[in-house]
Amino acid sequence: MTETYLNVRNLNVSYGKTIAIRNVSLQLAKGDRLALIGMSGSGKSTLAMAIAGLLPKQAHIEGTIDFAGRRPKLGSDIGVLFQDASGSLDPVMKVGDQIAEVVMTHLGMSWISARVRAAELLDRVKIPKALSRLNSYPHEFSGGQKQRIALAAALAGNPSILIADEPTSALDTVIQKHIVDLLGELVKDGGLTLLFVTHDIALASQQADQIAVIYQGEVVEAGASGQLLREPRHPYTKALINTHISLDRPRSKRLPQIDMAGLQ
Amino acid sequence: MKTLNLEAKIGAILLVLLVLMALFAPLIAPGDPLAISGEAMLRPFASEAHWLGTDRLGRDVLAGLVHGTRTTLLVAFFSAAAALIVGSIVGTLSGFLGGLADIVLMRITEAFQTVPGFLLALATISVTGPSVPTLILAISLGNWTQAARVTRAEVLSLRERDFVAAARTLGMRPLEIAFREILPNAFGPTASLAAISVATAILIEAALSFLGFGDPNRVTWGSMIAEGRTVLRAAPYLSIVPGIALVVTVLSIHLIGRGLSHTERLQP
Amino acid sequence: MPPLASFFLKRLLTALPVLFIVLVGSFLLLEAASGDAVDAYIARSGTLDAQQIAQLRMEWGLDQGPLYRFEAYVTALAQGDLGWSTAFERPVTSVIAERLPVTLLLMSIATGLAFFLGSLLGIAAGARPGSVRDRLLSTGSLALYAVPGFWLGLVLIVVFAVDLRWLPIGGMESIASGKAGLARMADIAVHLVLPVCALAMVYLALYLRLMRDRMAEIWRDPFVKGLEARGLTRRRIVWRHVARNAVLPVITMLGWQSAAMLGGSVVVESVFSIPGFGRLAAEAVARRDTPLLLGVLLCSAITVIIANLLVDLAYGKLDPRVRIGR
């Protein structure tokens, strides 16, 4: 591990008397890919949102989140990608403007250069004919495309960390793979640090170098992904892997049979 | 019983006071409020016999105010009730029958929406002449359309529900289903329009009697305002005082309506 | 067909039956009136002998059945003729044409003011739902919403025209002032300040509430969290996103509100002695001028239909999800 990039120490989150996150510590180095896995309700999303600083006001947060000696800033230090793409885009603003306003806010560019940058970003997330699509509205894109646009907007402020909260679970399997591949590429080429939340162990094992298993608001097991999946120590991790095998094998077997070229 | 929020409580207290005032008007201010009872144009608080003063002709303002509550509440509640009933019947028929009946009924509803409610009331009064029943009719004519639209929308969403299908299999006749099964369930959202309907009716009644198209044999706040207007320079309070009564009444209705809709929104 | 043309055609096809229903309904309503135009005429211009009465009844078609009169009315209407006003002794069309522009001016200024200020204050309240500012503005708007326009007009007259003497007490412009051009426009503007306020306040309160409530709903929409996650300033989120989304449904209200405002103009114009369309309605009733009243009802329906059409056109331009004509 090189220098620690993002350092989360003794994080506790509670809503009134309900404790959502219990004493979690995490370290991320530049270029790391960390997956938070757990069942729904385990607190994995709450943890990700706490790190992003996006929890509702009622949440009581203790502990420190440190990014290069300070608290990370949304947009310029951390980009966030949500599960529901259409839910993160303003339905009545052109997608080009939505990306450009993030560029303007964080990079201090003029509107014209921000629009040019927006076109580059759309191109980078593989929206065809990016320049001409700047003036389209979210409803004119498909679900997968919307998620790419949301990704472009999340990256528009040049953040070095991307938090992705179940970024593909609202999409169908084929499009899921496209988004996952795109994220992988961005990490490899762009030096992005990725923290993603998923319940899909197969996805975690493909895309993450490290996995942290969350159960009832605690990290019960963490480590390099291959090691962790081969030799799970915590019973919860074992249970997770078992359910995955029984439920997901048929689907993951089906996947390669689909003709990918025909769908592109 | 749902707990009411503070706004609704204030509104309810005000409304109860107004209703009591209307009920006990003959006890609070005995005698004919239209009769001359003292010296003309007394200022408020100047005479113990006439707390709120007297008007241009020497009629007691307080008596007018108290008796005016009766006309206002009577006309408003009955016309709002008539509007809600007519509206929900039209809406139920329209939503339940569908097809041509729906198209025709909705066009009629739209036609009524297109003519300003106040003009419709005015035209109706010009035909029927002003009295409490005709005022109720005239005001409700322009006031039922929203209830029809809301009920129709609700009926359309209820039409395919299980309990309607069950009623169908039980062999209930369509109209029986519409009015015994669907309408009672669709009435909730429609009833939330009640506050707005009552408030609208109060304002239309006041405006009609202000223009001199109210019941000439009754004191109304609108006619008191109009009466005071002739001496607006010398005695502005004659117009201002009954107007305040109007504002308080309408506000109390809005407070209740808003409080209720808040409570409803919090229900799962 | 170009989208705009097909949009207008569709709207015309729905508007015509509605107008026809308004026409039949108004006609039936006014048929039920006791006494006809001749009675009203006699009441005003003194006694006529029996022969003259019969003559007039025949001229005005009153000796025929209602169906005949309806047919005659519709035939004339198709040629743009609304009949003869017995009170003004002029064609109804010319009386209305003279009065309508004044009211349209009054209404459009009042709508503009109410919408602009109401939305601004609604944004101020809806920027932080539940804050002290929101509560003050919400409660204030509720109180203002309860104020009848004609009474507010009288209060404004007492304060600004009688006590402070800042503004004229009524009328459309100074009588025989000999003003022309800009000076006349300024004179009219000064005369319209109070009536516009009296007419606009209720709607200002309404738009404030609508805007505020819509914004409170939109804050709960997930896309707002997405905007926060991109580190946009709160100011930008409020103005460019939440308010922008909230204003759209408020705009759709403008069309139907024109009907209510047209009704409100009847009393407000009476309070301020403005010779407009609204006061014409009251005069038609007071002077038992049935053809005029029928014309007034019909023209107000047409005005409301056109207002709705304009609003829908504007909405189609403002909401990218709506494409007119598709």
CSV table of N, CA, C and O in Angstrom, one decimal, chain A residues 91 93-95 132-143 145-146 149, chain C residues 320-321 323 326:
chain,number,residue,atom,x,y,z
A,91,PRO,N,-34.5,16.7,-14.3
A,91,PRO,CA,-35.2,16.4,-15.5
A,91,PRO,C,-35.4,17.5,-16.5
A,91,PRO,O,-35.7,17.3,-17.7
A,93,MET,N,-33.2,20.1,-17.1
A,93,MET,CA,-32.0,20.9,-17.6
A,93,MET,C,-31.2,20.0,-18.6
A,93,MET,O,-31.1,18.8,-18.4
A,94,LYS,N,-30.7,20.7,-19.6
A,94,LYS,CA,-29.9,20.0,-20.6
A,94,LYS,C,-28.7,19.3,-19.9
A,94,LYS,O,-28.1,19.8,-19.0
A,95,VAL,N,-28.4,18.0,-20.4
A,95,VAL,CA,-27.3,17.3,-19.7
A,95,VAL,C,-26.0,18.0,-19.8
A,95,VAL,O,-25.2,18.0,-18.9
A,132,SER,N,-23.1,16.7,-29.9
A,132,SER,CA,-24.5,17.1,-30.3
A,132,SER,C,-25.5,16.7,-29.2
A,132,SER,O,-26.6,17.1,-29.3
A,133,ARG,N,-25.1,15.8,-28.3
A,133,ARG,CA,-26.0,15.4,-27.3
A,133,ARG,C,-26.0,16.4,-26.1
A,133,ARG,O,-26.8,16.2,-25.1
A,134,LEU,N,-25.1,17.3,-26.1
A,134,LEU,CA,-25.0,18.3,-24.9
A,134,LEU,C,-26.4,18.9,-24.7
A,134,LEU,O,-26.7,19.2,-23.5
A,135,ASN,N,-27.1,19.2,-25.7
A,135,ASN,CA,-28.4,19.9,-25.6
A,135,ASN,C,-29.6,19.0,-25.4
A,135,ASN,O,-30.7,19.5,-25.5
A,136,SER,N,-29.3,17.7,-25.2
A,136,SER,CA,-30.5,16.8,-24.9
A,136,SER,C,-30.8,16.8,-23.5
A,136,SER,O,-30.0,17.2,-22.6
A,137,TYR,N,-32.0,16.4,-23.2
A,137,TYR,CA,-32.5,16.3,-21.8
A,137,TYR,C,-32.4,14.9,-21.3
A,137,TYR,O,-32.5,14.0,-22.1
A,138,PRO,N,-32.4,14.7,-20.0
A,138,PRO,CA,-32.2,13.3,-19.5
A,138,PRO,C,-33.2,12.3,-20.0
A,138,PRO,O,-32.9,11.2,-20.3
A,139,HIS,N,-34.5,12.8,-20.2
A,139,HIS,CA,-35.5,11.8,-20.7
A,139,HIS,C,-35.3,11.3,-22.1
A,139,HIS,O,-35.9,10.4,-22.6
A,140,GLU,N,-34.3,12.0,-22.8
A,140,GLU,CA,-34.0,11.5,-24.2
A,140,GLU,C,-33.0,10.4,-24.2
A,140,GLU,O,-32.6,10.1,-25.3
A,141,PHE,N,-32.5,10.0,-23.1
A,141,PHE,CA,-31.5,8.9,-23.0
A,141,PHE,C,-32.1,7.7,-22.4
A,141,PHE,O,-33.0,7.7,-21.7
A,142,SER,N,-31.4,6.5,-22.7
A,142,SER,CA,-31.8,5.3,-22.1
A,142,SER,C,-31.3,5.2,-20.6
A,142,SER,O,-30.4,6.0,-20.2
A,143,GLY,N,-31.7,4.2,-19.9
A,143,GLY,CA,-31.3,4.1,-18.5
A,143,GLY,C,-29.8,4.0,-18.3
A,143,GLY,O,-29.2,4.7,-17.5
A,145,GLN,N,-27.5,4.9,-20.5
A,145,GLN,CA,-26.9,6.2,-20.9
A,145,GLN,C,-27.0,7.2,-19.8
A,145,GLN,O,-26.1,8.0,-19.5
A,146,LYS,N,-28.2,7.3,-19.1
A,146,LYS,CA,-28.3,8.2,-18.0
A,146,LYS,C,-27.3,8.0,-16.9
A,146,LYS,O,-26.8,8.9,-16.4
A,149,ILE,N,-24.1,9.4,-18.0
A,149,ILE,CA,-24.1,10.9,-17.9
A,149,ILE,C,-24.0,11.3,-16.4
A,149,ILE,O,-23.2,12.2,-16.1
C,320,PRO,N,-39.1,20.7,-21.1
C,320,PRO,CA,-38.6,19.9,-22.3
C,320,PRO,C,-39.3,18.6,-22.4
C,320,PRO,O,-39.2,18.0,-23.5
C,321,ARG,N,-39.9,18.1,-21.3
C,321,ARG,CA,-40.6,16.8,-21.4
C,321,ARG,C,-41.9,16.9,-22.2
C,321,ARG,O,-42.4,15.8,-22.6
C,323,ARG,N,-43.8,18.1,-25.6
C,323,ARG,CA,-43.6,18.6,-26.9
C,323,ARG,C,-44.9,18.8,-27.6
C,323,ARG,O,-45.7,17.9,-27.7
C,326,ARG,N,-47.2,16.7,-30.5
C,326,ARG,CA,-46.8,15.3,-30.7
C,326,ARG,C,-47.9,14.4,-30.0
C,326,ARG,O,-48.4,14.7,-29.0
